[in-house]
Coordinates of C-alpha atoms and ligand atoms in Angstrom, one line a residue:
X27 CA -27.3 82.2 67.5
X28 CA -26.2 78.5 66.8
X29 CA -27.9 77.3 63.2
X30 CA -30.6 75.0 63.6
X31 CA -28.6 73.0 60.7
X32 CA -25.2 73.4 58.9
X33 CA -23.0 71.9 56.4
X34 CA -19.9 72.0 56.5
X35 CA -17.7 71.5 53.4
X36 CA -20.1 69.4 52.0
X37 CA -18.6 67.4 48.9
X38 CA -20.9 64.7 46.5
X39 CA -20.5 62.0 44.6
X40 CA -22.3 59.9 41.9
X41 CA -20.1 57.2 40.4
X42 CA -16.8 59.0 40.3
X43 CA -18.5 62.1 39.1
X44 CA -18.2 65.0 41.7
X45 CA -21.3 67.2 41.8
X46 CA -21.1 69.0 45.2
X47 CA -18.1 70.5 46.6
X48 CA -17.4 72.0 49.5
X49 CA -20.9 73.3 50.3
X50 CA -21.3 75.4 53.3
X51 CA -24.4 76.8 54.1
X52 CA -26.4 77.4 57.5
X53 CA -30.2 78.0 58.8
X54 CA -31.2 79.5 62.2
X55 CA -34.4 79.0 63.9
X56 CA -37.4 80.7 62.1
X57 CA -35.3 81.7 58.7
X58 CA -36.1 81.1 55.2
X59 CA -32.8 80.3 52.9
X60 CA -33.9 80.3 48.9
X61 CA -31.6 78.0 46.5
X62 CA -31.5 79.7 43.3
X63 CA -29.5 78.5 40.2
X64 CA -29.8 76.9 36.5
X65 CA -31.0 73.5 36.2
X66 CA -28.5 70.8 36.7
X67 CA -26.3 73.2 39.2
X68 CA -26.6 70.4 42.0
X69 CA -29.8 72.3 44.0
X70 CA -32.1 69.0 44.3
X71 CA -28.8 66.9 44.8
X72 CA -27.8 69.6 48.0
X73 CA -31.4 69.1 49.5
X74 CA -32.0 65.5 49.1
X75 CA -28.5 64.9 50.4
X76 CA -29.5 66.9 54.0
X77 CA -32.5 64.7 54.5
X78 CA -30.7 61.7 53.7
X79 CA -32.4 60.9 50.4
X80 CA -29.6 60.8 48.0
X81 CA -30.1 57.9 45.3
X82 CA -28.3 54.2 46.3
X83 CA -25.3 55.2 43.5
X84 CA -24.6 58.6 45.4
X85 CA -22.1 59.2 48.1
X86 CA -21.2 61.7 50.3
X87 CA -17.5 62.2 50.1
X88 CA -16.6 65.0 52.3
X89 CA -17.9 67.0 55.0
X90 CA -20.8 67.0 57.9
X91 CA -24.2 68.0 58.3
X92 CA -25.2 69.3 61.3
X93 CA -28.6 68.9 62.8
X94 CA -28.2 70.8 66.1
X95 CA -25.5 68.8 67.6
X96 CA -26.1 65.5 65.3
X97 CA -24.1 65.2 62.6
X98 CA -26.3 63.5 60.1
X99 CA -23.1 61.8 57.8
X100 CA -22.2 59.5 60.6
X101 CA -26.0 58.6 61.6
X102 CA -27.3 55.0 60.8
X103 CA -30.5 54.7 58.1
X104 CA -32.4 53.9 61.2
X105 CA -31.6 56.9 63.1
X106 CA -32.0 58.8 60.0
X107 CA -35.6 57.3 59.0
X108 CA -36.6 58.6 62.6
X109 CA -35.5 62.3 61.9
X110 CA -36.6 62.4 58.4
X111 CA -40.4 63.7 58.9
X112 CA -40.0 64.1 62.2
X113 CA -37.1 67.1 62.6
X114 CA -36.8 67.7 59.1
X115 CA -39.8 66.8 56.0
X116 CA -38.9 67.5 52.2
X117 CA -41.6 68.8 49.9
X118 CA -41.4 68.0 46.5
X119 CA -42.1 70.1 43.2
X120 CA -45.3 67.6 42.2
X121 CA -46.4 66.1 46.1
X122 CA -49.7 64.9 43.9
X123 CA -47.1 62.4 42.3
X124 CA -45.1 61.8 45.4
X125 CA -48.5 61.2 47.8
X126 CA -49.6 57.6 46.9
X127 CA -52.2 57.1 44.7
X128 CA -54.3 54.5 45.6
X129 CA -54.7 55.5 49.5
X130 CA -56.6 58.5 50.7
X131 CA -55.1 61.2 52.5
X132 CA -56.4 60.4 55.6
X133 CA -54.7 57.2 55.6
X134 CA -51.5 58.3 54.0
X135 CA -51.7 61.3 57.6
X136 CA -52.1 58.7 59.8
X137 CA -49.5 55.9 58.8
X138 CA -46.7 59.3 58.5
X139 CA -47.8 60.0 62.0
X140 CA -47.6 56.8 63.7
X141 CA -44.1 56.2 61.8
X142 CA -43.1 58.7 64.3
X143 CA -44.9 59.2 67.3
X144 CA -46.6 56.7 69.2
X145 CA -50.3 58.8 68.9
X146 CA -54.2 57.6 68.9
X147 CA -56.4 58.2 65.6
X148 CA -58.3 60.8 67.4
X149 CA -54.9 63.0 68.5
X150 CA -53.6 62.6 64.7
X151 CA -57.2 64.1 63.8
X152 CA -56.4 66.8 66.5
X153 CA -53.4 68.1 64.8
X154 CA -54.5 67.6 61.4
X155 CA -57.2 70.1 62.2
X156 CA -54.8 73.1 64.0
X157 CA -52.4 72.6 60.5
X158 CA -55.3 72.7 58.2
X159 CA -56.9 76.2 58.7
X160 CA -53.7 77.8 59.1
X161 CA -52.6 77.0 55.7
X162 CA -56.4 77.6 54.1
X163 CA -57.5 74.3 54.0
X164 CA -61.4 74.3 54.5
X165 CA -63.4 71.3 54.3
X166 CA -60.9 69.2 56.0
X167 CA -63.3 65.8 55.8
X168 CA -63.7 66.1 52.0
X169 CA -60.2 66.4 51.9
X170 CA -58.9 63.4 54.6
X171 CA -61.2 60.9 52.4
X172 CA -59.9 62.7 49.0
X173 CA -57.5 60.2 47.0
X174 CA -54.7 62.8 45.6
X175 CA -56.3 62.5 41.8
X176 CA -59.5 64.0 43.3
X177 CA -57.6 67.1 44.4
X178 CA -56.2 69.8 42.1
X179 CA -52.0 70.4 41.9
X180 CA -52.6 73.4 43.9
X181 CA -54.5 71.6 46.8
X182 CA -52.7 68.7 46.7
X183 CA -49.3 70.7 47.2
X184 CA -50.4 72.1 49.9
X185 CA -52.0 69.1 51.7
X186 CA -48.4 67.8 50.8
X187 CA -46.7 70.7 52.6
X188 CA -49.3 69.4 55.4
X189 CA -47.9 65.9 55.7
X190 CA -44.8 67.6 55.8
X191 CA -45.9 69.6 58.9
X192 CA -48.0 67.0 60.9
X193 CA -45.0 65.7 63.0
X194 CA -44.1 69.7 63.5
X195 CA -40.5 69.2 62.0
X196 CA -38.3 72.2 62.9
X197 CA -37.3 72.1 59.4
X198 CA -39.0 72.1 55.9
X199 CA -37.1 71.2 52.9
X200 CA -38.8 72.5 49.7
X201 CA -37.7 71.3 46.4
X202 CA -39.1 73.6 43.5
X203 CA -42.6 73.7 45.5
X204 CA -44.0 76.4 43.3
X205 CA -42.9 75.5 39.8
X206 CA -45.4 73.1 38.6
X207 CA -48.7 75.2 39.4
X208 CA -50.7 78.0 38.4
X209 CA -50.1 81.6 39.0
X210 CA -52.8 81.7 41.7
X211 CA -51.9 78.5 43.2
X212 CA -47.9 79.4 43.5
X213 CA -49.3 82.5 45.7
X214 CA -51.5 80.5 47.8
X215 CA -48.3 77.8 48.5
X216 CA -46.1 80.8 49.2
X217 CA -48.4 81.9 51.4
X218 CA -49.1 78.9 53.4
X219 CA -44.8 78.4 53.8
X220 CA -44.8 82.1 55.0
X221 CA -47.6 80.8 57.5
X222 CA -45.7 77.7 58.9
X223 CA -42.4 80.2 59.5
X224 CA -45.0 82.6 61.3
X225 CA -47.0 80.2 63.2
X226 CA -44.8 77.4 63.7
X227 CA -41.0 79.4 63.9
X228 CA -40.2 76.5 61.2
X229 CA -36.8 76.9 59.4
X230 CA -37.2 76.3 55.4
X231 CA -34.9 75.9 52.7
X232 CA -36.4 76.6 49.5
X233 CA -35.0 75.9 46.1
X234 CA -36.4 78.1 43.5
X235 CA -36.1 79.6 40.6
X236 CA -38.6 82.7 40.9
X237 CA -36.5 85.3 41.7
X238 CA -39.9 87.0 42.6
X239 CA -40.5 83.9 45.6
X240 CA -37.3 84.9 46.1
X241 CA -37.6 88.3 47.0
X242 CA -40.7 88.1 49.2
X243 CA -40.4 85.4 51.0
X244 CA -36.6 84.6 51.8
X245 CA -34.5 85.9 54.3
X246 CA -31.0 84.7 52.8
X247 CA -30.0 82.9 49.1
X248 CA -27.2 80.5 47.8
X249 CA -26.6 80.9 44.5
X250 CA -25.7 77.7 42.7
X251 CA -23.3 77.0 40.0
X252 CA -21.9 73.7 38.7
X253 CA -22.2 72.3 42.2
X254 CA -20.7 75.1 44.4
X255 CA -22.1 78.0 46.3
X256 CA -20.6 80.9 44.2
X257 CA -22.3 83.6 46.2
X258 CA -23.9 83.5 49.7
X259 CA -25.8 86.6 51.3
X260 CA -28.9 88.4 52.6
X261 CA -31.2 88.7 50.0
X262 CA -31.2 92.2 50.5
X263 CA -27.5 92.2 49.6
X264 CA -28.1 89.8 46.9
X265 CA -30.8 91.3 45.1
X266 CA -29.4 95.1 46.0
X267 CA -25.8 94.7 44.8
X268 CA -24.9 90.7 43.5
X269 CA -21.1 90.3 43.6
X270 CA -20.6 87.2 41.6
X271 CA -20.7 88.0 37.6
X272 CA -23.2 85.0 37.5
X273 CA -25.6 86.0 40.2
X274 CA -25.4 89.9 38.3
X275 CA -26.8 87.6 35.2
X276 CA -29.3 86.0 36.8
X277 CA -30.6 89.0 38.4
X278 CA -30.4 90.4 35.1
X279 CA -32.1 87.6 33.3
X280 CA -35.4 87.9 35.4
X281 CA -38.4 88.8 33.6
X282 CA -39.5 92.3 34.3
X283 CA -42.6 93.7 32.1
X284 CA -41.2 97.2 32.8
X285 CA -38.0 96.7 31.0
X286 CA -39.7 94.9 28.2
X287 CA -36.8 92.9 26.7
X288 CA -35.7 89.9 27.6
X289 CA -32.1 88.6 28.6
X290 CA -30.7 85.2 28.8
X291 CA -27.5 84.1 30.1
X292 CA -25.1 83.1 27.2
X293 CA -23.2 80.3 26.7
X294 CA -24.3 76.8 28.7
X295 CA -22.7 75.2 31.9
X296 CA -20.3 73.2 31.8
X297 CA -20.2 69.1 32.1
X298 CA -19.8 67.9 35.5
X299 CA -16.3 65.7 35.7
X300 CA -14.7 67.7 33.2
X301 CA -11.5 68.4 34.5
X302 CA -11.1 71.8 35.4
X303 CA -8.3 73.9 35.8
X304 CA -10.0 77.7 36.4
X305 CA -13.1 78.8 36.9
X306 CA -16.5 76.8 36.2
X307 CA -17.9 79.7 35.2
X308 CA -15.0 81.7 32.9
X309 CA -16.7 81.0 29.6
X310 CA -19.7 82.7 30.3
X311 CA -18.4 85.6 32.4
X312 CA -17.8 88.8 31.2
X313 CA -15.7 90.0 33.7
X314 CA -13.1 87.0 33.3
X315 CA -9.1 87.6 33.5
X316 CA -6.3 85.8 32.7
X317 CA -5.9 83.8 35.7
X318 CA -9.3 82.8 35.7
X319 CA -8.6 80.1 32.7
X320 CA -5.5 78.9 34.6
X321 CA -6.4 78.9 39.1
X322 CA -9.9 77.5 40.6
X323 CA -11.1 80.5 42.9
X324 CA -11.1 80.4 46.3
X325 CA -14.2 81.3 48.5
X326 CA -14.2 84.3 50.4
X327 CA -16.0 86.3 52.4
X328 CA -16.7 90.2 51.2
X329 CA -18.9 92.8 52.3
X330 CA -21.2 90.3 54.4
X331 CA -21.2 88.0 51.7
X332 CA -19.6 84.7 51.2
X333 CA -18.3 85.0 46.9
X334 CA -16.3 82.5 45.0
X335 CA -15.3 84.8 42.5
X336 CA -11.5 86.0 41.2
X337 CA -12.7 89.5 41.9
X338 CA -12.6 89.5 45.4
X339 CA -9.7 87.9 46.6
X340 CA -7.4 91.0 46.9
X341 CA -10.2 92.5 48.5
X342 CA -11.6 89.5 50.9
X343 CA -11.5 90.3 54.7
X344 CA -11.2 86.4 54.9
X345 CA -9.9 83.4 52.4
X346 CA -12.6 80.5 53.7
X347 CA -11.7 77.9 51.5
X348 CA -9.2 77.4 48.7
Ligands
ADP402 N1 -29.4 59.8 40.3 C1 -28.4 60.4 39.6 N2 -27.4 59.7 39.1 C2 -26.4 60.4 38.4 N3 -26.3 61.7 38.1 C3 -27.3 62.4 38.6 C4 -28.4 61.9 39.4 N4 -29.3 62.9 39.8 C5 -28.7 64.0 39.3 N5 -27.6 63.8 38.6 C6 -26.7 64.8 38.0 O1 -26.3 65.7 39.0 C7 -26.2 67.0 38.5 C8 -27.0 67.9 39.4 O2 -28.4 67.5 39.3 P1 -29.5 68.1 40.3 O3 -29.0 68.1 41.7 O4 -30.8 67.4 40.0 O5 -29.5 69.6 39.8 P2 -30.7 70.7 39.9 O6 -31.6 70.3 41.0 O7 -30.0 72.0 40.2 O8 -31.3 70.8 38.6 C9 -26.8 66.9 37.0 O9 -25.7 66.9 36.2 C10 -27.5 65.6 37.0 O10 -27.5 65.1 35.7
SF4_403 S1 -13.4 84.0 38.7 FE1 -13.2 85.0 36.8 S2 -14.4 83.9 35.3 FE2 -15.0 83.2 37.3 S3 -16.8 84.5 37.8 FE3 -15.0 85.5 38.7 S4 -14.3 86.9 37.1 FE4 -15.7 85.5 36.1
MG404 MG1 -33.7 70.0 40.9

């Protein structure tokens, strides 16, 4: 199957600081791809740079995003204002702060709409009420002449994930959509992204750092590390048997009431534009060797994963990028 949307070797900028490089990830039709890793690892930076979003001092250096057959680096801010909410719409960890305040939501539906389509009142209205009850929100006139304040984090999130979905974009971008809510109101926004995959066949990249989100709702992670993709897999591969030491850690460091204690990932990352001769990651690992302190590892691929590790060179059915 050809990915609905693909980087490929992905490398950015701000200032002369390098945050990404090389990133290579992919989505297909229908899939769900979770973005775990610590703050500051470059997650927010990766999504806002595939919907075009990246701040005026940021560059793209290196690479291509594809969007189908588009390649989204070499696409004019006009032709990129007409895919952003149309073929791809980013939801943010607080949409109560990103909706505007002083219009109601009815307004703020109609104005995203007719950005993108050229649509009547009544057939915006038409589609606002098919997204609405499939993502278990009743009362839908309280709601359209709600200002955001009027709504709680939980319902505004989700009438944010609705924006999001009124032009039917084949892909949602979801920045931390969970983390700023309650423990019943993270469930309910789960729920309603499982619903839009379900309903819809909507593609969604998800950064989180639930490792609970991540194992019921995604279908593949990238695991983040000062700006690369260390380790790339099914989650089932992921969760069942991490390769990369850090992705073992961060397993390791997820809550769990069963086993009581609690286990934090020593050490702190390191500075972005620090010149590096090894491995981002060799002060912290506790599987490091000599030649990680002197050689940046390579990326390769290993038991259906994709691992940017020392480790697994020797044993790498394929080198994929030095
Ligand atoms: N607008 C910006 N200008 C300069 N540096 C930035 C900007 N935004 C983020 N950064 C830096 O880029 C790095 C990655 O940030 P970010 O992508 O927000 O990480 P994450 O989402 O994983 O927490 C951090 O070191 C951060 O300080
Ligand atoms: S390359 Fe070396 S330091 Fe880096 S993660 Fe692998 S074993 Fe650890
Ligand atoms: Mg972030």
């Amino acid at each position: 199957m050809k990915p609905i949307l693909e980087t490929k070797d992905l490398c950015v900028s701000y200032g002369n600081t390098k945050i990404l490089e090389n990133i290579n990830i992919s989505i297909n039709k229908g899939e769900i791809l979770g973005i775990v890793g610590e703050s500051g690892s470059g997650k927010s930076t990766l999504l806002k740079s595939l919907v075009s979003l990246l701040p005026s001092n940021a560059k793209i250096e290196h690479g291509n995003i594809f969007l189908e057959n588009k390649d989204l680096v070499k696409l004019s801010k006009e032709e990129l204002r007409q895919i952003r909410g149309k073929e791809i719409s980013i939801v943010f960890q607080n949409s109560g702060a990103s909706l505007c305040p002083i219009r109601t939501i009815e307004k703020q539906f109609m104005e995203s709409a007719k950005a993108h389509q050229d649509i009547s009142d009544e057939d915006i209205r038409k589609s606002i009420d098919e997204i609405f009850p499939k993502i278990h929100l009743k009362d839908v006139d309280r709601i359209l002449k709600s200002y955001p304040f009027e709504l709680s984090g939980g319902m505004n999130q989700r009438v944010g994930i609705a924006l999001a979905m009124l032009n039917k974009p084949s892909i949602i971008l979801a920045d931390e959509p969970t983390s700023a809510l309650d423990v019943t109101a993270q469930a309910q926004v789960v729920k309603t992204l499982m619903r839009l995959r379900d309903d819809f066949n909507t593609s969604i990249i998800m950064i989180t750092h639930n490792m609970g989100v991540v194992s019921y709702m995604v279908d593949k992670v990238a695991v983040m590390y000062n700006g690369r993709v260390v380790e790339y897999g099914s989650k089932k591969d992921i969760i069942n048997r991490p390769l990369h030491p850090y992705t073992q850690m961060l397993i390791k460091s997820t809550p769990n009431m069963k086993k009581g204690k609690l286990y934090g990932i020593p050490g702190k990352a390191p500075v972005f534009g620090d010149a590096k001769r090894g491995c981002a990651f060799v002060d912290r690992c506790n599987k490091s060797m000599g030649k990680c302190y002197t050689e940046i590892p390579s990326t390769v691929s290993y038991d259906n994963s994709i691992v940017n590790c020392h480790l697994y060179k020797e044993l790498a059915e394929e080198e994929i990028i030095v």
